[in-house]
mmCIF file of C-alpha atoms and ligand atoms in Angstrom:
data_model
loop_
_atom_site.group_PDB
_atom_site.id
_atom_site.type_symbol
_atom_site.label_atom_id
_atom_site.label_comp_id
_atom_site.label_asym_id
_atom_site.label_seq_id
_atom_site.Cartn_x
_atom_site.Cartn_y
_atom_site.Cartn_z
ATOM 1 C CA MET A 1 -18.525 -11.323 -13.161
ATOM 2 C CA THR A 2 -19.084 -15.196 -12.626
ATOM 3 C CA ASP A 3 -17.133 -16.043 -15.764
ATOM 4 C CA ALA A 4 -13.960 -13.691 -14.960
ATOM 5 C CA PRO A 5 -10.694 -15.521 -14.296
ATOM 6 C CA GLN A 6 -10.591 -15.940 -10.598
ATOM 7 C CA PRO A 7 -7.442 -15.334 -8.364
ATOM 8 C CA VAL A 8 -5.306 -18.273 -8.031
ATOM 9 C CA ARG A 9 -2.124 -17.166 -6.565
ATOM 10 C CA LEU A 10 -1.016 -14.032 -4.796
ATOM 11 C CA VAL A 11 2.764 -13.743 -4.716
ATOM 12 C CA THR A 12 3.276 -11.270 -1.889
ATOM 13 C CA CYS A 13 6.040 -10.369 0.982
ATOM 14 C CA SER A 14 3.362 -9.451 3.762
ATOM 15 C CA THR A 15 5.786 -7.231 5.751
ATOM 16 C CA ALA A 16 6.361 -4.744 2.837
ATOM 17 C CA PRO A 17 3.965 -1.755 2.330
ATOM 18 C CA ASN A 18 2.531 -2.561 -1.288
ATOM 19 C CA PRO A 19 1.686 -6.517 -0.552
ATOM 20 C CA ARG A 20 0.182 -5.202 2.749
ATOM 21 C CA ARG A 21 -2.220 -2.966 1.070
ATOM 22 C CA VAL A 22 -3.542 -6.063 -0.890
ATOM 23 C CA ASN A 23 -3.748 -8.009 2.150
ATOM 24 C CA ALA A 24 -5.863 -5.440 4.061
ATOM 25 C CA PHE A 25 -8.321 -5.225 1.187
ATOM 26 C CA LEU A 26 -8.771 -8.950 0.987
ATOM 27 C CA ILE A 27 -9.262 -9.018 5.060
ATOM 28 C CA GLU A 28 -11.701 -6.057 4.437
ATOM 29 C CA LYS A 29 -13.440 -8.287 2.003
ATOM 30 C CA GLY A 30 -13.281 -11.297 3.791
ATOM 31 C CA VAL A 31 -11.730 -13.143 0.487
ATOM 32 C CA GLU A 32 -9.063 -15.594 0.610
ATOM 33 C CA ILE A 33 -6.301 -16.223 -2.004
ATOM 34 C CA PRO A 34 -3.764 -18.857 -1.939
ATOM 35 C CA LYS A 35 -0.378 -16.966 -0.893
ATOM 36 C CA GLU A 36 3.020 -17.505 -1.899
ATOM 37 C CA GLU A 37 5.353 -15.542 0.467
ATOM 38 C CA ILE A 38 8.470 -13.854 -0.693
ATOM 39 C CA ASP A 39 11.421 -12.701 1.250
ATOM 40 C CA LEU A 40 12.554 -9.860 -0.498
ATOM 41 C CA ALA A 41 16.205 -10.037 0.689
ATOM 42 C CA THR A 42 16.498 -13.359 -1.149
ATOM 43 C CA ARG A 43 15.604 -11.484 -4.678
ATOM 44 C CA ALA A 44 13.327 -14.512 -5.274
ATOM 45 C CA HIS A 45 11.180 -12.031 -7.087
ATOM 46 C CA TYR A 46 14.238 -11.579 -9.468
ATOM 47 C CA ASP A 47 13.647 -15.329 -10.372
ATOM 48 C CA PRO A 48 13.745 -15.252 -14.408
ATOM 49 C CA ALA A 49 10.670 -17.895 -14.312
ATOM 50 C CA HIS A 50 8.888 -15.049 -11.846
ATOM 51 C CA LEU A 51 10.059 -11.960 -14.215
ATOM 52 C CA ASP A 52 8.608 -14.133 -17.264
ATOM 53 C CA LYS A 53 5.402 -14.979 -15.649
ATOM 54 C CA PHE A 54 4.784 -11.433 -14.261
ATOM 55 C CA GLY A 55 6.834 -9.264 -16.553
ATOM 56 C CA THR A 56 7.802 -7.365 -13.381
ATOM 57 C CA HIS A 57 9.855 -8.169 -10.193
ATOM 58 C CA HIS A 58 7.279 -5.713 -8.192
ATOM 59 C CA LEU A 59 5.258 -7.409 -5.445
ATOM 60 C CA PRO A 60 2.364 -7.897 -5.006
ATOM 61 C CA ALA A 61 1.550 -10.139 -8.019
ATOM 62 C CA LEU A 62 -1.608 -11.831 -8.813
ATOM 63 C CA GLU A 63 -2.004 -14.874 -10.986
ATOM 64 C CA LEU A 64 -5.531 -15.606 -12.433
ATOM 65 C CA SER A 65 -7.215 -19.256 -13.612
ATOM 66 C CA ASP A 66 -6.888 -18.202 -16.877
ATOM 67 C CA GLY A 67 -2.942 -18.244 -16.547
ATOM 68 C CA SER A 68 -3.050 -14.176 -16.982
ATOM 69 C CA THR A 69 -1.342 -12.012 -14.158
ATOM 70 C CA LEU A 70 -2.117 -8.694 -12.762
ATOM 71 C CA THR A 71 0.604 -6.649 -11.040
ATOM 72 C CA GLU A 72 0.369 -2.834 -9.276
ATOM 73 C CA THR A 73 -1.454 -2.814 -5.959
ATOM 74 C CA MET A 74 -4.535 -0.761 -7.083
ATOM 75 C CA ALA A 75 -4.970 -2.672 -10.196
ATOM 76 C CA ILE A 76 -5.136 -5.866 -8.260
ATOM 77 C CA CYS A 77 -7.729 -4.148 -6.091
ATOM 78 C CA ARG A 78 -9.727 -2.836 -8.428
ATOM 79 C CA TYR A 79 -10.051 -6.170 -9.987
ATOM 80 C CA LEU A 80 -10.800 -8.076 -6.404
ATOM 81 C CA GLU A 81 -13.684 -5.429 -5.773
ATOM 82 C CA ALA A 82 -15.276 -5.968 -9.402
ATOM 83 C CA LEU A 83 -15.462 -9.645 -8.068
ATOM 84 C CA HIS A 84 -16.495 -8.834 -4.823
ATOM 85 C CA PRO A 85 -18.331 -5.497 -4.830
ATOM 86 C CA GLU A 86 -19.268 -5.773 -0.868
ATOM 87 C CA PRO A 87 -18.553 -4.197 1.409
ATOM 88 C CA ASN A 88 -17.589 -1.386 -1.099
ATOM 89 C CA LEU A 89 -14.168 -0.176 -0.766
ATOM 90 C CA MET A 90 -13.230 1.826 -3.768
ATOM 91 C CA GLY A 91 -16.340 3.868 -4.237
ATOM 92 C CA ALA A 92 -20.262 3.332 -4.623
ATOM 93 C CA THR A 93 -21.359 6.487 -6.270
ATOM 94 C CA PRO A 94 -19.166 8.457 -9.165
ATOM 95 C CA LEU A 95 -18.479 11.110 -6.801
ATOM 96 C CA GLU A 96 -16.902 8.501 -4.362
ATOM 97 C CA LEU A 97 -14.993 6.791 -7.109
ATOM 98 C CA GLY A 98 -13.167 10.294 -7.994
ATOM 99 C CA ARG A 99 -12.877 11.121 -4.340
ATOM 100 C CA ILE A 100 -11.494 7.674 -3.416
ATOM 101 C CA ASP A 101 -8.915 7.697 -6.441
ATOM 102 C CA GLN A 102 -8.123 11.105 -5.860
ATOM 103 C CA TRP A 103 -6.904 10.376 -2.071
ATOM 104 C CA ASN A 104 -5.378 7.089 -3.507
ATOM 105 C CA ARG A 105 -3.119 8.998 -5.774
ATOM 106 C CA ARG A 106 -2.445 11.758 -3.125
ATOM 107 C CA VAL A 107 -1.103 9.388 -0.797
ATOM 108 C CA GLU A 108 0.964 7.321 -3.141
ATOM 109 C CA PHE A 109 2.753 10.270 -4.651
ATOM 110 C CA MET A 110 2.754 12.292 -1.443
ATOM 111 C CA ILE A 111 3.555 9.827 1.165
ATOM 112 C CA MET A 112 4.165 6.148 0.051
ATOM 113 C CA LEU A 113 6.613 7.121 -2.558
ATOM 114 C CA PRO A 114 8.797 9.949 -0.769
ATOM 115 C CA ALA A 115 8.896 7.628 2.442
ATOM 116 C CA ALA A 116 10.043 4.549 -0.027
ATOM 117 C CA TYR A 117 12.838 6.682 -1.500
ATOM 118 C CA VAL A 118 14.079 7.745 2.058
ATOM 119 C CA PHE A 119 13.984 4.001 2.942
ATOM 120 C CA ARG A 120 15.375 2.861 0.219
ATOM 121 C CA HIS A 121 18.513 5.040 -0.187
ATOM 122 C CA SER A 122 19.433 5.014 3.521
ATOM 123 C CA HIS A 123 18.612 1.796 5.120
ATOM 124 C CA PRO A 124 21.292 -0.865 5.179
ATOM 125 C CA ALA A 125 18.776 -3.615 4.506
ATOM 126 C CA MET A 126 17.933 -1.774 1.134
ATOM 127 C CA ALA A 127 21.190 -2.537 0.077
ATOM 128 C CA THR A 128 20.392 -5.566 -1.782
ATOM 129 C CA LEU A 129 17.599 -4.391 -3.870
ATOM 130 C CA GLU A 130 18.896 -0.448 -4.655
ATOM 131 C CA VAL A 131 21.715 1.362 -5.679
ATOM 132 C CA GLN A 132 21.986 3.831 -2.779
ATOM 133 C CA GLU A 133 22.309 7.591 -2.953
ATOM 134 C CA PRO A 134 21.815 9.259 0.026
ATOM 135 C CA VAL A 135 21.169 12.493 -1.517
ATOM 136 C CA MET A 136 18.085 10.881 -2.730
ATOM 137 C CA SER A 137 17.119 9.662 0.777
ATOM 138 C CA GLU A 138 17.642 13.186 2.104
ATOM 139 C CA TRP A 139 15.905 15.136 -0.467
ATOM 140 C CA HIS A 140 12.325 13.212 -0.272
ATOM 141 C CA ARG A 141 12.196 14.113 3.441
ATOM 142 C CA ARG A 142 10.613 17.476 2.798
ATOM 143 C CA PRO A 143 7.722 16.391 0.163
ATOM 144 C CA LEU A 144 7.086 13.709 2.946
ATOM 145 C CA ALA A 145 6.686 16.232 5.499
ATOM 146 C CA LYS A 146 4.507 17.819 3.179
ATOM 147 C CA GLY A 147 2.320 15.123 2.372
ATOM 148 C CA LEU A 148 1.562 15.098 6.021
ATOM 149 C CA GLU A 149 0.441 18.245 6.251
ATOM 150 C CA VAL A 150 -1.757 17.573 3.245
ATOM 151 C CA VAL A 151 -3.440 14.525 4.879
ATOM 152 C CA GLU A 152 -3.621 16.374 8.495
ATOM 153 C CA ALA A 153 -5.692 19.312 6.627
ATOM 154 C CA ARG A 154 -7.943 16.689 4.858
ATOM 155 C CA LEU A 155 -8.685 15.067 8.204
ATOM 156 C CA ARG A 156 -9.190 17.924 9.844
ATOM 157 C CA ALA A 157 -12.243 18.934 7.722
ATOM 158 C CA SER A 158 -13.221 14.996 6.931
ATOM 159 C CA PRO A 159 -13.412 11.875 9.561
ATOM 160 C CA PHE A 160 -11.971 9.506 7.081
ATOM 161 C CA LEU A 161 -9.670 10.688 3.662
ATOM 162 C CA ALA A 162 -12.510 10.317 1.123
ATOM 163 C CA GLY A 163 -15.430 11.149 3.059
ATOM 164 C CA ASP A 164 -17.610 10.225 5.969
ATOM 165 C CA ARG A 165 -16.836 6.427 5.682
ATOM 166 C CA PHE A 166 -13.978 3.741 5.747
ATOM 167 C CA THR A 167 -12.611 3.045 2.219
ATOM 168 C CA MET A 168 -9.317 2.130 0.408
ATOM 169 C CA ALA A 169 -7.828 5.404 0.868
ATOM 170 C CA ASP A 170 -7.884 4.818 4.295
ATOM 171 C CA ILE A 171 -6.119 1.615 4.021
ATOM 172 C CA ASN A 172 -3.468 3.481 1.856
ATOM 173 C CA ALA A 173 -2.905 5.930 4.092
ATOM 174 C CA TYR A 174 -2.910 4.104 7.330
ATOM 175 C CA ILE A 175 -0.182 1.755 5.634
ATOM 176 C CA ALA A 176 1.608 4.498 4.246
ATOM 177 C CA LEU A 177 2.362 6.016 7.499
ATOM 178 C CA ASP A 178 2.871 2.957 9.110
ATOM 179 C CA PHE A 179 5.736 2.264 6.662
ATOM 180 C CA MET A 180 7.065 5.486 7.047
ATOM 181 C CA ARG A 181 8.542 4.629 10.522
ATOM 182 C CA VAL A 182 11.192 2.987 9.006
ATOM 183 C CA THR A 183 12.380 6.365 7.762
ATOM 184 C CA LYS A 184 12.342 7.604 11.273
ATOM 185 C CA THR A 185 9.655 9.857 10.319
ATOM 186 C CA ARG A 186 6.618 10.342 12.778
ATOM 187 C CA VAL A 187 3.188 11.862 12.233
ATOM 188 C CA PRO A 188 4.142 15.402 14.085
ATOM 189 C CA GLU A 189 2.506 16.004 17.672
ATOM 190 C CA ASP A 190 0.330 18.897 16.503
ATOM 191 C CA HIS A 191 -1.217 16.722 13.744
ATOM 192 C CA THR A 192 -4.286 15.649 16.310
ATOM 193 C CA ALA A 193 -6.533 14.958 13.385
ATOM 194 C CA THR A 194 -4.067 12.476 11.880
ATOM 195 C CA LEU A 195 -3.315 10.980 15.158
ATOM 196 C CA ALA A 196 -6.780 11.060 16.123
ATOM 197 C CA TRP A 197 -7.717 9.297 12.776
ATOM 198 C CA GLN A 198 -4.944 6.435 13.291
ATOM 199 C CA ALA A 199 -5.746 5.782 16.904
ATOM 200 C CA SER A 200 -9.206 4.929 15.842
ATOM 201 C CA LEU A 201 -8.291 2.571 13.151
ATOM 202 C CA ALA A 202 -5.596 0.609 15.272
ATOM 203 C CA ASP A 203 -7.583 -2.068 16.402
ATOM 204 C CA ARG A 204 -9.046 -3.028 12.869
ATOM 205 C CA PRO A 205 -7.877 -6.513 11.746
ATOM 206 C CA SER A 206 -6.985 -5.591 8.420
ATOM 207 C CA LEU A 207 -4.223 -3.049 9.704
ATOM 208 C CA GLN A 208 -2.561 -4.921 11.903
ATOM 209 C CA ARG A 209 1.382 -5.534 10.982
ATOM 210 C CA TYR A 210 2.135 -8.897 9.372
ATOM 211 C CA VAL A 211 4.340 -11.226 11.839
ATOM 212 C CA PRO A 212 6.346 -13.793 9.868
ATOM 213 C CA PRO A 213 5.689 -17.557 11.437
ATOM 214 C CA ALA A 214 8.912 -18.673 13.407
ATOM 215 C CA ALA A 215 11.241 -20.372 11.473
HETATM 216 N N1 LIG B 301 3.647 0.341 -8.103
HETATM 217 C C1 LIG B 301 4.024 -0.811 -7.465
HETATM 218 C C2 LIG B 301 5.008 -0.969 -6.634
HETATM 219 C C3 LIG B 301 5.274 -2.075 -5.905
HETATM 220 C C4 LIG B 301 6.298 -2.198 -5.407
HETATM 221 O O1 LIG B 301 7.035 -1.560 -5.167
HETATM 222 N N2 LIG B 301 6.281 -3.148 -4.370
HETATM 223 C C5 LIG B 301 7.535 -3.511 -3.531
HETATM 224 C C6 LIG B 301 7.594 -4.318 -1.902
HETATM 225 S S1 LIG B 301 6.408 -2.999 -1.126
HETATM 226 C C7 LIG B 301 8.795 -4.434 -4.171
HETATM 227 O O2 LIG B 301 8.381 -5.457 -4.712
HETATM 228 N N3 LIG B 301 10.161 -4.487 -4.124
HETATM 229 C C8 LIG B 301 10.785 -5.212 -4.742
HETATM 230 C C9 LIG B 301 12.323 -4.651 -5.095
HETATM 231 O O3 LIG B 301 12.032 -3.310 -5.137
HETATM 232 O O4 LIG B 301 13.337 -5.517 -5.611
HETATM 233 C C10 LIG B 301 2.630 -1.072 -6.814
HETATM 234 O O5 LIG B 301 1.686 -0.243 -6.256
HETATM 235 O O6 LIG B 301 2.060 -2.218 -6.578
#
């Protein structure tokens, strides 16, 4: 993969959950990419030059050495995993590849997405980015609770989401559950497997919350 275009710039907002997933992935890999931090509240990601370059306002967004770009958190991680295969985070055997993808998608669709709807349609800080419909926020609380049950059932049967080792699926789930706090949803007290799994990962450097430098 040495002739593959190399990452030259990661446009990110490290406090936001999707960029945070890529940041965690990079820390686990021990790989550094020059970062451009954007404060979403400034709407700098809607700048025409940014939209023209990346084709979307969504962060994270990766620029490569040949001038091309990649967006979508999992696509970026997939590319970085191909460039830097070790430590493996996305699957080392055919079955692991499938299992990790399965849990990545479940976490995205069953936790990340409903939590994002609850947050974006209710929180005053999101009013600059979203045409807020309170009903959208309330409606998504139930699928979010269901998603938590799915994760709890899995972690009662398995030490990590995709099997017996830490993978991208755990990064995704940990950050999704942490993000969920902004919806004032907590992991229920009787979800003991999820709480124990969270506690076991809490000191991992890749999973620490980003604290922006003082202005
Ligand atoms: N499907 C995309 C979602 C990216 C996304 O929604 N990013 C958020 C930050 S967590 C964003 O850029 N929001 C800016 C906005 O909504 O204006 C991915 O997986 O990367």
